Tab-separated table of N, CA and C in Angstrom:
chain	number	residue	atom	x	y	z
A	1	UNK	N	12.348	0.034	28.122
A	1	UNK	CA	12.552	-0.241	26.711
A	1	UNK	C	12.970	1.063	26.031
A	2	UNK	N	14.125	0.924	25.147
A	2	UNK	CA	14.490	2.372	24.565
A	2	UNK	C	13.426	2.404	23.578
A	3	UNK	N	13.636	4.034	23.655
A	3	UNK	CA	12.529	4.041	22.296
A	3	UNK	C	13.065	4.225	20.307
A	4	UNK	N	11.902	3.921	19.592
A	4	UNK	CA	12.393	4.212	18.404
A	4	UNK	C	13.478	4.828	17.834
A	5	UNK	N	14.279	4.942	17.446
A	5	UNK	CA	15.101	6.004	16.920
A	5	UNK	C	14.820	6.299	15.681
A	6	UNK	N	15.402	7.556	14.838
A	6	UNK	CA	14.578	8.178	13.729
A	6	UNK	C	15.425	7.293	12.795
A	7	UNK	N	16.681	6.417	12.630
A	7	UNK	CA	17.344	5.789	11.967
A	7	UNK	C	16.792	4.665	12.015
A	8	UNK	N	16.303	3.799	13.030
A	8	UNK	CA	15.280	2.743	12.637
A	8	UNK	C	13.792	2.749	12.102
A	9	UNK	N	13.024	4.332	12.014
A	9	UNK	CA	12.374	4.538	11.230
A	9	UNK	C	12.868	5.031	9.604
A	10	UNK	N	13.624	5.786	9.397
A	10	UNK	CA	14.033	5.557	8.300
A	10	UNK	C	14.579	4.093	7.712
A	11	UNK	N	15.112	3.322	8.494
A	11	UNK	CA	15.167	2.112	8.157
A	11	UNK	C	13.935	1.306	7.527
A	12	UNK	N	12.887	1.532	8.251
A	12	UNK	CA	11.535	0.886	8.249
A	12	UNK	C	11.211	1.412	6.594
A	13	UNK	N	11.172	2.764	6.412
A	13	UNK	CA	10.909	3.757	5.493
A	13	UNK	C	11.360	2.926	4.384
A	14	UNK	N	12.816	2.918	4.245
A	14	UNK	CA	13.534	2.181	2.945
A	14	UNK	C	12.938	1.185	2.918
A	15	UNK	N	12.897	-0.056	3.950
A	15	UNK	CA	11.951	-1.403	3.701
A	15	UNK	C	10.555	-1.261	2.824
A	16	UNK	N	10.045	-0.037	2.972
A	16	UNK	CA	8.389	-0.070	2.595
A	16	UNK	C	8.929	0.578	1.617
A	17	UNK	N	9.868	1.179	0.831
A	17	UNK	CA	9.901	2.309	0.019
A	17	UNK	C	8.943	3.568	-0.159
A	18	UNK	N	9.357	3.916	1.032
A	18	UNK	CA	8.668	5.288	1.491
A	18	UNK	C	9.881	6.721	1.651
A	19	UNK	N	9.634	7.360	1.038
A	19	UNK	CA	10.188	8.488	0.945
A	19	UNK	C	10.020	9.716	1.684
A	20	UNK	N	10.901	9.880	3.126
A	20	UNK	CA	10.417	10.823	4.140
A	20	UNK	C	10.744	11.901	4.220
A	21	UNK	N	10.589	12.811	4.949
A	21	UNK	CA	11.341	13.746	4.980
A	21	UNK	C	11.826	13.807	6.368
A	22	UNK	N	13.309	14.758	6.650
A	22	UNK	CA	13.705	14.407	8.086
A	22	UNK	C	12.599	14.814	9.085
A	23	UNK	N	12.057	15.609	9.020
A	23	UNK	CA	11.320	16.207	9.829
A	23	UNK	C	9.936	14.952	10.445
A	24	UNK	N	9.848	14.038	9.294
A	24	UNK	CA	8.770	13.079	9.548
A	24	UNK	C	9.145	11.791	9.874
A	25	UNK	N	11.308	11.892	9.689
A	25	UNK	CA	11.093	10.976	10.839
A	25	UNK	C	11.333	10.756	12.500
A	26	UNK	N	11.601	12.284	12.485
A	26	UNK	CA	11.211	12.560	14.472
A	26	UNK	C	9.441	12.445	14.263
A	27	UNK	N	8.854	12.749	13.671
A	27	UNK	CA	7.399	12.717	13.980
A	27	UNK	C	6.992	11.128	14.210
A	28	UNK	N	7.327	9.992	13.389
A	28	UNK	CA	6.990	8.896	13.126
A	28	UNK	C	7.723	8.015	14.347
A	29	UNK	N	8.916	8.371	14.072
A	29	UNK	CA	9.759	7.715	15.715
A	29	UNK	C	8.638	8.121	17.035
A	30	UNK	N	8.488	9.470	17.078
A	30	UNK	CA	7.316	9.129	18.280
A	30	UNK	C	6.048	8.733	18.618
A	31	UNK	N	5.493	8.669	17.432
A	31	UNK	CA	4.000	7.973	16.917
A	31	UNK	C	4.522	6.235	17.159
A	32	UNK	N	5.510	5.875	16.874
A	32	UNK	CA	5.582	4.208	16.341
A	32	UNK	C	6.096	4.221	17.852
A	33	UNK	N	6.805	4.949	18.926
A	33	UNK	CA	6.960	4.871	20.217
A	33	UNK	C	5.711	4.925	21.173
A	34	UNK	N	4.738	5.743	20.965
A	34	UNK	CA	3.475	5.633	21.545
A	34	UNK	C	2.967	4.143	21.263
A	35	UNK	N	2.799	3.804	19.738
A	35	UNK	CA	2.246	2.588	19.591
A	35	UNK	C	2.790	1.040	20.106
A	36	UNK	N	3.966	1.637	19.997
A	36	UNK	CA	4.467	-0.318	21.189
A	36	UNK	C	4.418	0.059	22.823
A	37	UNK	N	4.424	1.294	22.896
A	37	UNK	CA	4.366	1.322	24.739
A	37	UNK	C	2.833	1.223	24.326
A	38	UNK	N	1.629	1.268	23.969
A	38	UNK	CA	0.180	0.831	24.135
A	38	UNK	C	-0.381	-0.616	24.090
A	39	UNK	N	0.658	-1.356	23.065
A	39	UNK	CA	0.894	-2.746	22.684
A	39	UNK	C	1.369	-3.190	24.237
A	40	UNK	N	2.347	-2.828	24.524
A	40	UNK	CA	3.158	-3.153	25.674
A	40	UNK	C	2.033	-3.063	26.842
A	41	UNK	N	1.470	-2.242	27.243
A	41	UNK	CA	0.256	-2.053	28.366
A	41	UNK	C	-0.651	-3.209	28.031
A	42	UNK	N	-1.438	-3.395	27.198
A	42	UNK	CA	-2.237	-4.225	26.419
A	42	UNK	C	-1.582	-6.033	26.884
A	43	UNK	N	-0.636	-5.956	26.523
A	43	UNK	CA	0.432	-7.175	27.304
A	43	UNK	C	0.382	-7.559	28.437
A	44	UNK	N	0.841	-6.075	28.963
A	44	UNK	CA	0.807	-6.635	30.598
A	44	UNK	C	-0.561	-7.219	31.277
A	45	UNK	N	-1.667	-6.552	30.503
A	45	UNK	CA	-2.775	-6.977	31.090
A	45	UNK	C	-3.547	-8.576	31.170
A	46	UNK	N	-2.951	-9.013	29.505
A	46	UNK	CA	-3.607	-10.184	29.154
A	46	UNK	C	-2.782	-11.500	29.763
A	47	UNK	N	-3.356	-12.338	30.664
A	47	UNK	CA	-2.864	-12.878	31.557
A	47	UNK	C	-2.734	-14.327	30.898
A	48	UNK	N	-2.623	-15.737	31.545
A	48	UNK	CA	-2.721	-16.526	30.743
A	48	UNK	C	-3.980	-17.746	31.613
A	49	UNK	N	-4.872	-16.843	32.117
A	49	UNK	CA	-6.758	-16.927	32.366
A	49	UNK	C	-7.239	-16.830	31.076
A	50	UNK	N	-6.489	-15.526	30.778
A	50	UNK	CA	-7.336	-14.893	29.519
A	50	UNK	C	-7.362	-15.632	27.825
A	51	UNK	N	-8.485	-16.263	27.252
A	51	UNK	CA	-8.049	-16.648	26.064
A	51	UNK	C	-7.684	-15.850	25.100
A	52	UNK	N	-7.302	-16.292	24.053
A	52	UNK	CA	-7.550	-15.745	22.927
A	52	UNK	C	-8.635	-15.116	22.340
A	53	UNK	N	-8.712	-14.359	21.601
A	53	UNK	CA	-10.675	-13.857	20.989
A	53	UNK	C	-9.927	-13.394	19.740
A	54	UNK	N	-10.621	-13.470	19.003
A	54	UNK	CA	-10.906	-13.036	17.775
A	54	UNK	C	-12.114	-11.729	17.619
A	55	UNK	N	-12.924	-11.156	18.684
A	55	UNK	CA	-14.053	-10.552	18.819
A	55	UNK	C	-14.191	-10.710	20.408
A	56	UNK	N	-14.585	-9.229	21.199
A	56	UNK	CA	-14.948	-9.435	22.300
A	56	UNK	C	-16.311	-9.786	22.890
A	57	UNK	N	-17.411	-10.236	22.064
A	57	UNK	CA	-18.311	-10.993	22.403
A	57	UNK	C	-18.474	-11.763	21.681
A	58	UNK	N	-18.752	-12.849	22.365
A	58	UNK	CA	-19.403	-14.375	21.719
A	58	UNK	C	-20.190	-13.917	20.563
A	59	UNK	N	-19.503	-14.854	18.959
A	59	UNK	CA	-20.274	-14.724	17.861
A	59	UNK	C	-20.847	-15.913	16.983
A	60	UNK	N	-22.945	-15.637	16.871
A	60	UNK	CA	-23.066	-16.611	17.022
A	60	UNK	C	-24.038	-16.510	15.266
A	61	UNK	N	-24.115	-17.274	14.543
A	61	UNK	CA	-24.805	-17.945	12.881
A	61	UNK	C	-26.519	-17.045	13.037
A	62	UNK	N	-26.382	-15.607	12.536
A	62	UNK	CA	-27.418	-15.114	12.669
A	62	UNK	C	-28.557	-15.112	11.400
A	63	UNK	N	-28.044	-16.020	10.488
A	63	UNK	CA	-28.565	-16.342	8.629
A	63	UNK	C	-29.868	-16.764	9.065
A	64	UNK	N	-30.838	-15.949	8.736
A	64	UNK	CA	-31.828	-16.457	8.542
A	64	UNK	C	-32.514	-17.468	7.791
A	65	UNK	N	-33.492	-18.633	8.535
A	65	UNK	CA	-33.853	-19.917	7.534
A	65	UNK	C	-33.894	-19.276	6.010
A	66	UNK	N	-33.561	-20.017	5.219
A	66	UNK	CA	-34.019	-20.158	3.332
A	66	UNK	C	-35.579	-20.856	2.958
A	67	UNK	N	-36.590	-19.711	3.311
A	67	UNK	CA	-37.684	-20.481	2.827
A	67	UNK	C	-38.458	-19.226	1.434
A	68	UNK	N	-39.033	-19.662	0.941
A	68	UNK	CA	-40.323	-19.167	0.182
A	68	UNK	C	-40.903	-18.114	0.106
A	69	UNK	N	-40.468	-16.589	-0.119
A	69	UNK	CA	-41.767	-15.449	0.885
A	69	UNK	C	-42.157	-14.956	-0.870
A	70	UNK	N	-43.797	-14.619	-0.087
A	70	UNK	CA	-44.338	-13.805	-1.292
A	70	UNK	C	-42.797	-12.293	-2.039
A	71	UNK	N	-42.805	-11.950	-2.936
A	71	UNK	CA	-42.116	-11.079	-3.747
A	71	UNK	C	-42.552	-10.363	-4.606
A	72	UNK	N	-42.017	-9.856	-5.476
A	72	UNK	CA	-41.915	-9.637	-6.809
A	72	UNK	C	-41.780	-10.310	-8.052
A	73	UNK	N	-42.652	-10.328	-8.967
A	73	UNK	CA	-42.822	-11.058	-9.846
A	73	UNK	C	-42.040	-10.501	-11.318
A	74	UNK	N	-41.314	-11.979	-12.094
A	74	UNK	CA	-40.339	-11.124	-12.979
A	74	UNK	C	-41.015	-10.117	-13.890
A	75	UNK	N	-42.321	-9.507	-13.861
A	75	UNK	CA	-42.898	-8.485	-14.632
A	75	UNK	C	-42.750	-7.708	-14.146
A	76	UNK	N	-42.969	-7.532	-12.496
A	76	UNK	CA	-43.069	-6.354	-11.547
A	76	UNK	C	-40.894	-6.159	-11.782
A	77	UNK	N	-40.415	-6.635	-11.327
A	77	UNK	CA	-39.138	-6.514	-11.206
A	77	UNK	C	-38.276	-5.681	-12.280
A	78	UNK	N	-38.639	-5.717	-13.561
A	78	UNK	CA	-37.824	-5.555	-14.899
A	78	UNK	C	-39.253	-4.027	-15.351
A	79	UNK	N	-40.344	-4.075	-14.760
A	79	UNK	CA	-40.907	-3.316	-15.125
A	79	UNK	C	-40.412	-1.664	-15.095
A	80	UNK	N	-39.295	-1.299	-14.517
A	80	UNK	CA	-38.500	0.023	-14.506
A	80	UNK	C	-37.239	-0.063	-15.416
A	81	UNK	N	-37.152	-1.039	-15.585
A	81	UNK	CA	-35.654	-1.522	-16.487
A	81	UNK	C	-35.645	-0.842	-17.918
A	82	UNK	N	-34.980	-0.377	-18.151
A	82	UNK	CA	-34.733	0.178	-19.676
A	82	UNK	C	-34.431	-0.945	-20.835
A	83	UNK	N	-33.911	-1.232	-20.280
A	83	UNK	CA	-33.756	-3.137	-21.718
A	83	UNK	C	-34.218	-4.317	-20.837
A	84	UNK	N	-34.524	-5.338	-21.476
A	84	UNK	CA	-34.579	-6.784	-20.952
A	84	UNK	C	-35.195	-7.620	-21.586
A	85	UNK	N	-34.224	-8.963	-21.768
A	85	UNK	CA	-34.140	-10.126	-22.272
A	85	UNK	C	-34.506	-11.469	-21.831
A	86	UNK	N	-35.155	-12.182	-22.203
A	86	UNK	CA	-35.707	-13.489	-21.324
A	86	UNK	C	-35.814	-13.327	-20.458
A	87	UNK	N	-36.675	-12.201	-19.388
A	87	UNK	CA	-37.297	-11.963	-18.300
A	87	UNK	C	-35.822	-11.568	-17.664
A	88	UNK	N	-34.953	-10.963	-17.744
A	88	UNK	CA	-33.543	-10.797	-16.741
A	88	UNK	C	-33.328	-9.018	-17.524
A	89	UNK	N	-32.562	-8.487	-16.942
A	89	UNK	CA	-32.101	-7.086	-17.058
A	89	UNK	C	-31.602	-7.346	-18.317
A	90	UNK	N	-30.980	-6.107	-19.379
A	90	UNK	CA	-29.991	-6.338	-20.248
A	90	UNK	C	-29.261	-5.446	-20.302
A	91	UNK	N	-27.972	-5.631	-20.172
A	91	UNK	CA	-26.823	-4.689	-19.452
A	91	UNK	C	-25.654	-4.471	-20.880
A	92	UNK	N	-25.194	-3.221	-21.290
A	92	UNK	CA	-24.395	-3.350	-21.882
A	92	UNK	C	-23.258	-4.100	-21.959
A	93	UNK	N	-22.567	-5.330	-22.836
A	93	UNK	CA	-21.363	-6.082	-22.960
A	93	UNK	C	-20.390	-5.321	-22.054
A	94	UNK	N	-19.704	-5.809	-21.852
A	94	UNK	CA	-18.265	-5.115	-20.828
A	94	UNK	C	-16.678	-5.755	-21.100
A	95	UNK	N	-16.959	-7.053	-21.402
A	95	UNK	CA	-16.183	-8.439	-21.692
A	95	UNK	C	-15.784	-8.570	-22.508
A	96	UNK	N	-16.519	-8.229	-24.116
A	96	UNK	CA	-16.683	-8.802	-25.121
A	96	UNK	C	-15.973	-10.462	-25.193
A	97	UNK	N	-17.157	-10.802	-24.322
A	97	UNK	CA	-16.911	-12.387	-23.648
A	97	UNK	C	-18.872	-12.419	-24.626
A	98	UNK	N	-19.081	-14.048	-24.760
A	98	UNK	CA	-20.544	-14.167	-25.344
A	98	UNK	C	-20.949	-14.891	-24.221
């Protein structure tokens, strides 16, 4: 496979509107050449045994049940709070939404 050329990275460059300098695009032509020959290895390996994954180990609903536990009570909770209103924090407006 040929590799990158610095005219199809500057190409790329104009697409994204990125502004290079020449010097960065011999640097980038061989960075974006490393990265498809690694893609390319990565290829050869994955066979068609191999599924798809999204994650290389099995992922499985670790949410713990929703029950009841002793806490904090809304006195204990608001008791460090500098303002508060009907037992809840009171936070300066931000919105000037009511």
């Amino acid at each position: 496979m040929p590799g990158i050329t610095r005219e199809e990275v500057a190409h790329l460059a104009r697409l994204a509107r990125l502004e290079l300098k020449p010097e960065e695009l011999d640097h980038f032509a061989g960075q974006l050449d490393d990265i498809i020959g690694a893609v390319a290895r990565v290829s050869e390996v994955a066979d068609q045994d191999v599924p798809p994954t999204s994650h290389p180990l099995p992922l499985t609903n670790v949410m713990r049940s929703d029950e009841v536990r002793p806490s904090l009570t809304p006195e204990q909770a608001l008791s460090g709070a500098p303002a508060q209103e009907q037992q809840r924090f009171k936070v300066p407006q931000i919105l000037g939404e009511e």
